[in-house]
Short mmCIF file of C-alpha atoms in Angstrom, two decimals:
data_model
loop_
_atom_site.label_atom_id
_atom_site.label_comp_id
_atom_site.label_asym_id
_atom_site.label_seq_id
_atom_site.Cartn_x
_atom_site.Cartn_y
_atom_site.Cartn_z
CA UNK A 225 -54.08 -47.16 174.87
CA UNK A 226 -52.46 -47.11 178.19
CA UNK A 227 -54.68 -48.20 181.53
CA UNK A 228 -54.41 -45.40 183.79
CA UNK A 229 -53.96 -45.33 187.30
CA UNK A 230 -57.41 -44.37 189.83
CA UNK A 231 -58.66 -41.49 189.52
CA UNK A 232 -58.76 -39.72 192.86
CA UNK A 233 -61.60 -36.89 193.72
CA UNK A 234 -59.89 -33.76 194.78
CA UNK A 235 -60.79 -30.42 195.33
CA UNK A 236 -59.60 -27.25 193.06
CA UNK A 237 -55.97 -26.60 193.61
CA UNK A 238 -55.21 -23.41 194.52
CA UNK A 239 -52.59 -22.89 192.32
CA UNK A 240 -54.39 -23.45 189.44
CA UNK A 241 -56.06 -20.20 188.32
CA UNK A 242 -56.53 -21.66 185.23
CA UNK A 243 -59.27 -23.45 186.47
CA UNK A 244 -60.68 -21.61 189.36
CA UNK A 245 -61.09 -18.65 187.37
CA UNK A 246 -60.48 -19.23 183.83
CA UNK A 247 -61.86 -15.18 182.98
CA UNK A 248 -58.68 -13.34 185.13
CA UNK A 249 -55.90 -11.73 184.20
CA UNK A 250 -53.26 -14.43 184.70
CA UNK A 251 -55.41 -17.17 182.99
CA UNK A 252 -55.71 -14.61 179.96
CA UNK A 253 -51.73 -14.62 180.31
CA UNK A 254 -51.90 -18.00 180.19
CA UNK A 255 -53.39 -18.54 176.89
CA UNK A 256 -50.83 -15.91 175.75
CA UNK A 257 -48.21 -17.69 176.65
CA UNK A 258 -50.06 -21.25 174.81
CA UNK A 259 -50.12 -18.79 171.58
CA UNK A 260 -46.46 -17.27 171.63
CA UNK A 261 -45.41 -21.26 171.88
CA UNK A 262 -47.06 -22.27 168.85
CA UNK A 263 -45.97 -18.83 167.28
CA UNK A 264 -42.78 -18.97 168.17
CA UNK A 265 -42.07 -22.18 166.34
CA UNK A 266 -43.89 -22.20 162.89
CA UNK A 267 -42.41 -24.83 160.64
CA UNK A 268 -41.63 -26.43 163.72
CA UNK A 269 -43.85 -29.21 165.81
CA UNK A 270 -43.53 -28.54 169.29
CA UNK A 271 -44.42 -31.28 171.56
CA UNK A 272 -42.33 -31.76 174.31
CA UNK A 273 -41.54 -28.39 176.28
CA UNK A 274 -39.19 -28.06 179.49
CA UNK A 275 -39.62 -26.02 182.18
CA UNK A 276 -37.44 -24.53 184.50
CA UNK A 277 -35.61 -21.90 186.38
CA UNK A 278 -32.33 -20.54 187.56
CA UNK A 279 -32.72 -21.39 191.55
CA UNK A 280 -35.18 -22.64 193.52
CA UNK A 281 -39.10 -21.20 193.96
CA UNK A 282 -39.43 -19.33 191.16
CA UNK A 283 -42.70 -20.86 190.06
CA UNK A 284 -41.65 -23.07 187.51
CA UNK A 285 -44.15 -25.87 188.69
CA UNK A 286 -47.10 -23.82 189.22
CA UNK A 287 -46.09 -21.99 185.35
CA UNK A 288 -45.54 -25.54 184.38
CA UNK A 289 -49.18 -26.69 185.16
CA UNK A 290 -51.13 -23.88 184.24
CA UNK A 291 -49.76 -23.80 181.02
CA UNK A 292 -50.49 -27.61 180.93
CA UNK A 293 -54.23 -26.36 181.45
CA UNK A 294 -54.58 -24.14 178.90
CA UNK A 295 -53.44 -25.94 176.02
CA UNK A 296 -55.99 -28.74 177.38
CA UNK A 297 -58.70 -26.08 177.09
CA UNK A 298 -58.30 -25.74 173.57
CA UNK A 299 -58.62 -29.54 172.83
CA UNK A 300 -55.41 -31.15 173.28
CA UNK A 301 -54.49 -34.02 175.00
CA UNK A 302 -52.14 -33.10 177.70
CA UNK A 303 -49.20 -34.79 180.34
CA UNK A 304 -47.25 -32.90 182.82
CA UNK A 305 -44.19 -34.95 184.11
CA UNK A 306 -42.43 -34.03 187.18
CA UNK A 307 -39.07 -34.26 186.21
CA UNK A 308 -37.51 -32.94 189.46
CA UNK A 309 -36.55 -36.07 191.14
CA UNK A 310 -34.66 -34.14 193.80
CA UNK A 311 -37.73 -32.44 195.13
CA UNK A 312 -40.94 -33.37 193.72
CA UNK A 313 -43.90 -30.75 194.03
CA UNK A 314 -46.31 -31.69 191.28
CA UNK A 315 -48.14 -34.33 192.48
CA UNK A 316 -49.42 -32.10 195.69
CA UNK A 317 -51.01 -29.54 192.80
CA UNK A 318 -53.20 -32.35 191.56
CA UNK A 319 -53.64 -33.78 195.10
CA UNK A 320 -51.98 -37.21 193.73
CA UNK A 321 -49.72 -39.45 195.08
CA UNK A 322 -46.14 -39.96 194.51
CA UNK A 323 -45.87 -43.44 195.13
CA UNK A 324 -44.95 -44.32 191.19
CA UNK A 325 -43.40 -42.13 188.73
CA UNK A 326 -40.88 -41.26 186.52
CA UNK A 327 -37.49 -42.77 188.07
CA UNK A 328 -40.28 -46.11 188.37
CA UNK A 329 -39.64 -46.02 184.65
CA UNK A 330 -36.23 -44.95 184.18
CA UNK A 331 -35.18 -47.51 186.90
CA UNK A 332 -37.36 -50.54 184.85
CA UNK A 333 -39.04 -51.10 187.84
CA UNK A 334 -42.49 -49.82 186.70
CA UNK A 335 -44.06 -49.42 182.87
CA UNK A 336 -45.18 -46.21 181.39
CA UNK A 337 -48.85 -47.32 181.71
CA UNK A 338 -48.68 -47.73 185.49
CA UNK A 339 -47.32 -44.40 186.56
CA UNK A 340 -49.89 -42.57 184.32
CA UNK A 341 -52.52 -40.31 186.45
CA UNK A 342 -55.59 -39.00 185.58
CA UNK A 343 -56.44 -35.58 187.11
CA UNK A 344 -59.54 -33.64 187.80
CA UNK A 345 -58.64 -31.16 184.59
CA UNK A 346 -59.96 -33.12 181.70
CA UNK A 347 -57.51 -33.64 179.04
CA UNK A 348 -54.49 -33.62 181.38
CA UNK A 349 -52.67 -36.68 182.92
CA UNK A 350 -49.55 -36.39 185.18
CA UNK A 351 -46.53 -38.75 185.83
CA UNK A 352 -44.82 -37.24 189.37
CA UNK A 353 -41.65 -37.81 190.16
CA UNK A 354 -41.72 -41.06 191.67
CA UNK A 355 -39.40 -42.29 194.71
CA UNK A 356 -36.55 -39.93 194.86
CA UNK A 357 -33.27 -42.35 193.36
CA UNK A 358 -29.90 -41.69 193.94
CA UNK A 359 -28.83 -41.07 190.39
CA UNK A 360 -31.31 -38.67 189.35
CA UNK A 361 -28.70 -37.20 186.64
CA UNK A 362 -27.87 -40.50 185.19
CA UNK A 363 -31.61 -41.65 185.31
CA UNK A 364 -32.23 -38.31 182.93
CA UNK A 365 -29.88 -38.65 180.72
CA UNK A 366 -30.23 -42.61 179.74
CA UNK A 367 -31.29 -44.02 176.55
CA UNK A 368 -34.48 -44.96 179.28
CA UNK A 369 -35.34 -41.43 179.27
CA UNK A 370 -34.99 -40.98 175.73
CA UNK A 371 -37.21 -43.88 174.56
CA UNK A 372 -39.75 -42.26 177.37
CA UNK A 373 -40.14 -39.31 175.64
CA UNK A 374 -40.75 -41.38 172.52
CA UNK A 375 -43.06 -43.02 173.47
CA UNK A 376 -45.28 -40.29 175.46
CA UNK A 377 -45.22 -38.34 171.95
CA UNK A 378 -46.66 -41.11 170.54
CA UNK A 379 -49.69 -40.84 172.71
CA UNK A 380 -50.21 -36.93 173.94
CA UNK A 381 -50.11 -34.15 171.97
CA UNK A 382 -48.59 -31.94 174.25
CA UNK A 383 -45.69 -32.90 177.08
CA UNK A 384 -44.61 -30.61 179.82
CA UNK A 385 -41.82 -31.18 181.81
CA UNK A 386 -41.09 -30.03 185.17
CA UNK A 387 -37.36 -29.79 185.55
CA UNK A 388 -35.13 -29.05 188.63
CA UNK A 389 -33.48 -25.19 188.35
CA UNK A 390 -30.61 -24.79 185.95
CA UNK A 391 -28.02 -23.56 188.38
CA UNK A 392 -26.28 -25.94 190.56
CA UNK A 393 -27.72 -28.91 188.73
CA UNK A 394 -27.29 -30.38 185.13
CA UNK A 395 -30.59 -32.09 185.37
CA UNK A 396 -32.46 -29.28 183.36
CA UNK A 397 -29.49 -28.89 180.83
CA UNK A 398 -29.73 -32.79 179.82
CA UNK A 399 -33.11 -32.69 179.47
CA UNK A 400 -33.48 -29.40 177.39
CA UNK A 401 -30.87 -30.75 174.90
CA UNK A 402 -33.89 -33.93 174.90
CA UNK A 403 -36.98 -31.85 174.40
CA UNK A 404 -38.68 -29.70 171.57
CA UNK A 405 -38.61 -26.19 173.47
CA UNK A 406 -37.48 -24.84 176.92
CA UNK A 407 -39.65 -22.64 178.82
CA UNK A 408 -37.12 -20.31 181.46
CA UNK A 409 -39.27 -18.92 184.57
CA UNK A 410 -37.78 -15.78 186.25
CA UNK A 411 -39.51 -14.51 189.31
CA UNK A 412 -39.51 -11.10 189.05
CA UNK A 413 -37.29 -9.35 192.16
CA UNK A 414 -36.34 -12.55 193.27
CA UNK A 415 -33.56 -13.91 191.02
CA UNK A 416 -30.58 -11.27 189.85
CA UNK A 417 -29.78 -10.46 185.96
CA UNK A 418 -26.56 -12.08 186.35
CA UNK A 419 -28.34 -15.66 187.56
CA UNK A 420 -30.82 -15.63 184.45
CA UNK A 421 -27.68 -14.92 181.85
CA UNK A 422 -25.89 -17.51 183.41
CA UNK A 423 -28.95 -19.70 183.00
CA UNK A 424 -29.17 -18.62 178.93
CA UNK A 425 -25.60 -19.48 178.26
CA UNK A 426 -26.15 -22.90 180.49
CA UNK A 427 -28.86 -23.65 177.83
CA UNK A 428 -27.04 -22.06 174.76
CA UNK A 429 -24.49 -24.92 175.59
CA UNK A 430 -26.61 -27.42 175.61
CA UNK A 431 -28.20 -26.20 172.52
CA UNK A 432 -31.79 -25.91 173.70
CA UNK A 433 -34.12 -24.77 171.66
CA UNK A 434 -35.56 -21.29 174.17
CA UNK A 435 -39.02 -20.76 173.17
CA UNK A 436 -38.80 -17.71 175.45
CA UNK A 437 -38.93 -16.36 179.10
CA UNK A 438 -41.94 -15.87 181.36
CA UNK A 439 -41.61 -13.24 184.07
CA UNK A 440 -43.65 -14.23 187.33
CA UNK A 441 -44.90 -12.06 190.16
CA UNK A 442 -44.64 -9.35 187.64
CA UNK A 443 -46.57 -6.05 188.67
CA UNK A 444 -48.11 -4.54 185.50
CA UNK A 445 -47.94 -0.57 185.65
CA UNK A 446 -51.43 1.11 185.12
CA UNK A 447 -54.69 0.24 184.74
CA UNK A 448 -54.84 -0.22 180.90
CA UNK A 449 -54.26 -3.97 180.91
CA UNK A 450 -57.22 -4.59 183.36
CA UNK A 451 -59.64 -1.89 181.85
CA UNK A 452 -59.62 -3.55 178.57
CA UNK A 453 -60.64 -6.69 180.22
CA UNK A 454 -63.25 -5.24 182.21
CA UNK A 455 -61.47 -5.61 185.51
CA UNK A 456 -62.17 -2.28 186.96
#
């Protein structure tokens, strides 16, 4: 068993309703979501599961945590990687450092075990992003990153990967063609329908396997959702 880095003392993150108030709405989502994974795939064992978007701040870290929560709650053992060496975010939901990370290991400058942080959510660990290289595409797509993700499977039942958005970038595409499933985030009113297509047929190429599209920011019509949880 790997020797994990300190644990720091934080408080709650905001952005993780999942743990501030594990009886809302959105954490009920949340579990939803955990169920339609393991659903979606059933002769298939899904470990390693990408996340991403088609531009820019459409949630796909704070998706990609919260879901990392969830399937913790239910007893697995979990690590969130912040794959986005361009512009690492992950770290600051955890209130972690960034000093070593992933392009530590990808760049043989650091071992798996020494980039591994525990958080304050039992059951989930985090790698962030490490210092930002300048080869993050070629970094991703190495035999490095491959034997990475080998290895990590050996150990956690559950990987999450926080990828840079799909358009403009081929970091996402090399790493979906790497992992199990691929999670695509769409923030509802904020990206166009012709953006997410693009973003299907990017991932179609690279023949990802889509486990499926979660809509953020999306305003549920009606009161029927919240008076059958007792939200009224």
């Amino acid at each position: 068993m790997f020797f994990k880095r300190k644990t720091k003392k934080s408080p709650m993150a905001r952005k993780l309703i999942t743990v501030s108030d594990m009886t809302s709405i959105p954490s009920e989502q949340y579990r939803t979501i955990r169920a339609n994974i393991k659903f979606s795939q059933p002769n298939q064992d899904v470990k390693t599961i990408l996340v991403t978007s088609s531009i820019a701040g459409e949630g796909k870290s704070t998706n990609a945590a919260n879901i990392g929560v969830v399937f913790s709650q239910e007893g697995k053992s979990v690590l969130i990687v912040d794959a986005d060496m361009r512009k690492p975010t992950l770290h600051y939901t955890f209130y972690l450092d960034n000093i070593l990370g992933l392009s530590s290991v990808l760049s043989r400058q650091s071992a798996i075990q020494e980039v591994i942080q525990e958080t304050f959510v039992e059951g989930v660990d985090i790698i962030s992003s490490g210092p930002i290289p300048p080869n993050p595409t070629e970094l991703l797509a190495s035999e490095t990153m491959t034997n990475f993700l080998t290895e990590v499977k050996a150990i956690y039942d559950i990987i999450i990967l926080d990828a840079p958005p799909l358009l403009f970038l081929s970091d996402a595409q090399i790493l979906s063609n790497k992992c199990d499933g691929t999670l695509l985030i769409v923030n509802t009113g904020v990206v166009g329908k012709a953006a997410v297509v693009k973003s299907k047929s990017i991932l179609t190429v690279s023949k990802a396997n889509i486990l499926g599209v979660i809509l953020n920011n999306y305003k549920i019509k009606g009161s029927t959702y919240e008076h059958y949880y007792g939200k009224e």
